[in-house]
C-alpha angles and dihedrals in degrees: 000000000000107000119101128234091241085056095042081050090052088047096051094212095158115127113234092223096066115102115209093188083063098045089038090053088038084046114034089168096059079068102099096024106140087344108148095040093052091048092053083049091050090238113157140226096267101050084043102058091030088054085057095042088053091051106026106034119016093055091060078048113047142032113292101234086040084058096044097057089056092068100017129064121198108263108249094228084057108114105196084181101053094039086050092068097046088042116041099152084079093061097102094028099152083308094150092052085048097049082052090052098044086244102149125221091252086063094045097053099043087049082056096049097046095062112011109042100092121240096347089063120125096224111056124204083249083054094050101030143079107160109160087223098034095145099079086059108101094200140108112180129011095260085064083074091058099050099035128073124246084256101051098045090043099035125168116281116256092244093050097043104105086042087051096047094040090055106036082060093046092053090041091058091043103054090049090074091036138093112229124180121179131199130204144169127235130200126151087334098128097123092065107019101095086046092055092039090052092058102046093043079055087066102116099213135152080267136322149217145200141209138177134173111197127188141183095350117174097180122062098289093117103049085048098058094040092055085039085053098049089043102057127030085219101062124082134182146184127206129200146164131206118139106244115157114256104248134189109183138087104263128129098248085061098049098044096052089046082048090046086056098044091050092056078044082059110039081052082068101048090047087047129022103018091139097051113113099230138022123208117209099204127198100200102194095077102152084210114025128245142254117281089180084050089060083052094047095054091050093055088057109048085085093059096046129087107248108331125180099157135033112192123196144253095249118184133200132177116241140165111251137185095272094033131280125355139160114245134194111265135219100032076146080087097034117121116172107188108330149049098243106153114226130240128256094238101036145042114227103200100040096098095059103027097052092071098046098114100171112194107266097255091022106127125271120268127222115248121167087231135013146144122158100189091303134055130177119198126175105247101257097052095050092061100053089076151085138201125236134149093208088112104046119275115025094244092059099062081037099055085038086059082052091052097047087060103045109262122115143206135240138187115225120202098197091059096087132196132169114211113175138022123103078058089058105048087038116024100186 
């Protein structure tokens, strides 16, 4: 966001609906926000909260591009016409959610323009961004995420480059002479499966298997690993329907019936490839990939670090924030620091802490009780120690405490990289 609160004041683009007593009694701690300076502006209550709602509320709540054009206006010198024809990838641009919306071309096309359209966009990734360790991010606008891999635009820092390196080849040559199998699961993820699939297929290991269990999907999951199945003797899938609610929180409900499908994934292992050397646990639905590299480099690792039986990922997702648009650390939802606690159904204990840790891309694994970020790679043994239950919070955290119990531990590996979320967060439909 980049109007002030003294220019949304000028403009005057408060609704009149919006009752400052109500959000002031929701938010108390919005009492004193730019207090003392609006004070001294003679800007009143109601431009003041509405000023926060606008930037720290509505956006969680609503569509992005409906959210911009509240605050953003299209540039007059802007021609949709013209850039249309120089830029006809845009053409369909959510073009059928912004018709809904009364959202005209002209709009679209200059919301387009604004973020996605490479070095010429108004908003550059300086304007969006505050990341504390920016720096390792090899990136200039938001489009650079789209055209670059997870390895170029998170590339390993320059004073971690020669360990990267040392350890992605030693875990190259030593998952040629190794067994992987890897297990997922797989609900309403059609748009990125194949992607996901493709990589991990690309592993170049002694041999390889796959395994996804896939429930309740709506979408076109099931027709794609079916066709996936058919396609290639490795890869192995189970389809069911049940009719269980897609949720997205954090309630128990949610969590034991993940932890009800990991633990088939599992037992698959055990019935199957108990005598691999590593198992991969696999989320399917990263908006932009993950690091196959990454995969190489854990497992270059496992042999320097003190028992070992599970590396997580730096998993990344895009989020508004306080002071704009950030990248945050994903998954806190399986962090455990030091304890068991489990977490509470309406809250995430660890969000506030683990979502800034931002570790250098080839700096060394560190040591968490409990950890996952969308990709997960265990040697075999220790795997299969465990058991799922959501009993604690999310699945992964009783699971990586049954590791523990039997002396294995987990680490957290910054060169493993997985992108969570991002297309949700630039259109959240």
């Amino acid at each position: 966001m980049t109007i002030s609160i003294k220019e949304f004041y000028q403009n005057n683009k408060v609704d009149p609906d919006f009752d400052e007593v109500k959000y002031l009694a929701k938010k108390p701690d919005t009492k004193y926000f730019y207090k003392p300076f609006c004070e001294q502006e003679d800007i009143d209550d109601k431009h003041r909260l509405f000023y926060h709602y606008m930037l720290y509320t509505y956006p969680y709540e609503s569509k992005d591009i409906i959210s911009f054009y509240l605050l953003n206006e299209v540039d007059e010198s802007f021609d949709h016409q013209s850039y249309l024809e120089f830029n006809p990838i845009a053409k369909n641009f959510y073009k059928e959610y912004c018709d809904k919306n009364g959202i005209t071309d002209r709009q679209r096309l200059f919301y387009y323009y604004t973020f996605y359209d490479g070095k010429d966009s108004i908003y550059s990734i300086q304007d969006l961004l505050h990341l504390k360790n920016k720096e390792h991010l090899n990136i200039k606008t938001l489009r650079d995420l789209e055209k670059l891999s997870i390895d170029e635009f998170l590339p390993p820092h320059k004073q971690f480059v020669d360990q990267y390196n040392n350890y992605l080849n030693l875990g190259k040559n030593i998952a040629k002479d190794s067994k992987i199998v890897t297990v997922a699961l797989a609900r309403d993820c059609d748009e990125h499966l194949s992607n996901s699939i493709s990589r991990i297929q690309s592993l170049d290991c002694k041999e390889s298997k796959i395994f996804i269990f896939e429930n309740d999907s709506k979408d076109k999951t099931k027709d794609i690993l079916k066709e996936l199945s058919d396609t290639h003797k490795n890869i192995h899938i189970q389809c069911i329907n049940n009719s269980r609610e897609y949720l997205r929180n954090r309630f128990r409900s949610r969590t034991n019936a993940l932890a009800e499908y990991r633990n088939i994934c599992l037992d698959w292992v055990r019935d199957n490839c108990s005598d691999y050397d590593y198992v991969i646990v696999l989320d399917l639905d990263a908006d932009l990939g993950f690091s196959v590299d990454g995969i190489y480099n854990s497992i270059g690792w496992f042999d320097s670090l003190n028992n070992a039986g599970g590396i997580g990922s730096y998993s990344l997702f895009l989020v508004h924030g306080r002071d704009g648009s950030t990248f945050a650390h994903y998954d806190s939802f399986a962090v455990r620091l030091n304890d068991w606690k489990s977490t509470s159904e309406d809250c995430d204990q660890n969000n506030a802490w683990f979502r800034e840790v931002h570790p250098l891309i080839g700096s060394e694994p560190f040591h968490l009780y409990s950890c996952f970020g969308g990709l997960a790679i265990y040697k075999t043994k220790a795997f299969l120690s465990g058991k799922y239950s959501g009993e604690l919070g999310s699945e992964h955290v009783q699971f990586h405490k049954d590791l523990y119990n039997n002396g294995y531990k987990m680490y957290l590996n910054p060169s493993s990289r997985f992108f969570s979320v991002y297309e949700n967060y630039l259109n959240d439909q």
